[in-house]
PDB file of C-alpha atoms in Angstrom:
ATOM      1  CA  GLU A   1     176.678  21.178 134.962  1.00  0.00           C
ATOM      2  CA  ASP A   2     173.889  22.746 132.983  1.00  0.00           C
ATOM      3  CA  VAL A   3     175.595  22.596 129.426  1.00  0.00           C
ATOM      4  CA  LEU A   4     176.630  18.984 130.233  1.00  0.00           C
ATOM      5  CA  GLU A   5     173.944  17.561 130.974  1.00  0.00           C
ATOM      6  CA  GLY A   6     171.130  19.402 128.149  1.00  0.00           C
ATOM      7  CA  ALA A   7     174.377  17.968 125.352  1.00  0.00           C
ATOM      8  CA  ILE A   8     173.609  14.556 126.704  1.00  0.00           C
ATOM      9  CA  ALA A   9     170.188  15.155 127.192  1.00  0.00           C
ATOM     10  CA  GLY A  10     170.171  16.415 123.552  1.00  0.00           C
ATOM     11  CA  GLU A  11     171.531  13.101 121.961  1.00  0.00           C
ATOM     12  CA  LEU A  12     169.552  10.231 124.011  1.00  0.00           C
ATOM     13  CA  LEU A  13     166.484  12.247 123.471  1.00  0.00           C
ATOM     14  CA  PRO A  14     163.992  11.330 120.538  1.00  0.00           C
ATOM     15  CA  GLU A  15     163.311  15.044 118.421  1.00  0.00           C
ATOM     16  CA  ASN A  16     159.560  14.472 119.319  1.00  0.00           C
ATOM     17  CA  LEU A  17     160.187  14.584 122.959  1.00  0.00           C
ATOM     18  CA  LYS A  18     163.427  17.098 123.511  1.00  0.00           C
ATOM     19  CA  GLY A  19     161.167  20.080 124.579  1.00  0.00           C
ATOM     20  CA  THR A  20     159.482  17.234 127.238  1.00  0.00           C
ATOM     21  CA  GLY A  21     162.777  16.168 128.473  1.00  0.00           C
ATOM     22  CA  TYR A  22     164.582  19.180 128.572  1.00  0.00           C
ATOM     23  CA  GLY A  23     161.664  20.524 131.194  1.00  0.00           C
ATOM     24  CA  ALA A  24     161.447  17.009 133.183  1.00  0.00           C
ATOM     25  CA  LEU A  25     165.430  17.470 133.515  1.00  0.00           C
ATOM     26  CA  ALA A  26     165.072  20.736 134.790  1.00  0.00           C
ATOM     27  CA  THR A  27     162.227  19.379 137.688  1.00  0.00           C
ATOM     28  CA  VAL A  28     164.350  16.744 138.878  1.00  0.00           C
ATOM     29  CA  ASN A  29     167.281  18.777 138.578  1.00  0.00           C
ATOM     30  CA  GLY A  30     165.038  21.584 141.069  1.00  0.00           C
ATOM     31  CA  ILE A  31     164.306  18.928 142.675  1.00  0.00           C
ATOM     32  CA  GLY A  32     167.016  17.277 143.560  1.00  0.00           C
ATOM     33  CA  ASP A  33     168.904  20.405 144.280  1.00  0.00           C
ATOM     34  CA  PHE A  34     166.275  21.082 147.187  1.00  0.00           C
ATOM     35  CA  ILE A  35     166.426  17.666 148.826  1.00  0.00           C
ATOM     36  CA  SER A  36     170.705  17.274 148.537  1.00  0.00           C
ATOM     37  CA  SER A  37     170.493  20.660 150.310  1.00  0.00           C
ATOM     38  CA  ILE A  38     168.487  19.531 153.000  1.00  0.00           C
ATOM     39  CA  VAL A  39     170.320  16.161 153.205  1.00  0.00           C
ATOM     40  CA  VAL A  40     173.435  17.710 153.036  1.00  0.00           C
ATOM     41  CA  GLY A  41     172.672  20.490 155.614  1.00  0.00           C
ATOM     42  CA  PHE A  42     171.559  17.372 158.105  1.00  0.00           C
ATOM     43  CA  LEU A  43     175.239  15.569 157.219  1.00  0.00           C
ATOM     44  CA  TRP A  44     177.020  18.344 158.215  1.00  0.00           C
ATOM     45  CA  VAL A  45     175.543  19.731 161.370  1.00  0.00           C
ATOM     46  CA  ALA A  46     174.581  16.407 163.232  1.00  0.00           C
ATOM     47  CA  VAL A  47     177.631  14.045 161.854  1.00  0.00           C
ATOM     48  CA  SER A  48     180.847  15.904 160.183  1.00  0.00           C
ATOM     49  CA  PRO A  49     181.134  17.831 157.208  1.00  0.00           C
ATOM     50  CA  VAL A  50     183.146  14.860 155.781  1.00  0.00           C
ATOM     51  CA  ALA A  51     179.933  12.954 156.022  1.00  0.00           C
ATOM     52  CA  GLY A  52     178.185  15.517 153.772  1.00  0.00           C
ATOM     53  CA  PHE A  53     180.993  15.369 150.893  1.00  0.00           C
ATOM     54  CA  LEU A  54     181.181  11.806 151.023  1.00  0.00           C
ATOM     55  CA  TYR A  55     177.281  11.517 150.235  1.00  0.00           C
ATOM     56  CA  ALA A  56     177.787  14.454 147.793  1.00  0.00           C
ATOM     57  CA  GLY A  57     180.394  12.775 146.159  1.00  0.00           C
ATOM     58  CA  ILE A  58     178.784   9.001 146.205  1.00  0.00           C
ATOM     59  CA  LEU A  59     176.146  10.124 144.599  1.00  0.00           C
ATOM     60  CA  SER A  60     177.707  12.142 141.493  1.00  0.00           C
ATOM     61  CA  LEU A  61     179.827   8.408 140.779  1.00  0.00           C
ATOM     62  CA  ILE A  62     176.383   7.060 140.810  1.00  0.00           C
ATOM     63  CA  GLY A  63     175.263   8.966 138.766  1.00  0.00           C
ATOM     64  CA  ALA A  64     177.805   9.196 136.336  1.00  0.00           C
ATOM     65  CA  LEU A  65     177.767   5.288 136.072  1.00  0.00           C
ATOM     66  CA  VAL A  66     174.036   5.274 135.072  1.00  0.00           C
ATOM     67  CA  ILE A  67     174.535   8.007 132.561  1.00  0.00           C
ATOM     68  CA  TRP A  68     177.777   5.603 131.715  1.00  0.00           C
ATOM     69  CA  LYS A  69     175.432   3.106 131.246  1.00  0.00           C
ATOM     70  CA  LEU A  70     172.923   4.690 129.260  1.00  0.00           C
ATOM     71  CA  GLU A  71     175.306   4.613 127.046  1.00  0.00           C
TER      72      GLU A  71
END
């Protein structure tokens, strides 16, 4: 996952902003992982494990579509 994100970021970022871009990517990933773990854990316990997996799948699909549109 990290290798793919880094490769895509390397293609999309201008040379003078690569360091800042990689730092922003790492920050957003860390915050996203934290929030996503809380949300999926809540859905898993309060609704069902299927709800947690559906949430994760939908967000993954949205992310893939955003990357596809950027290219």
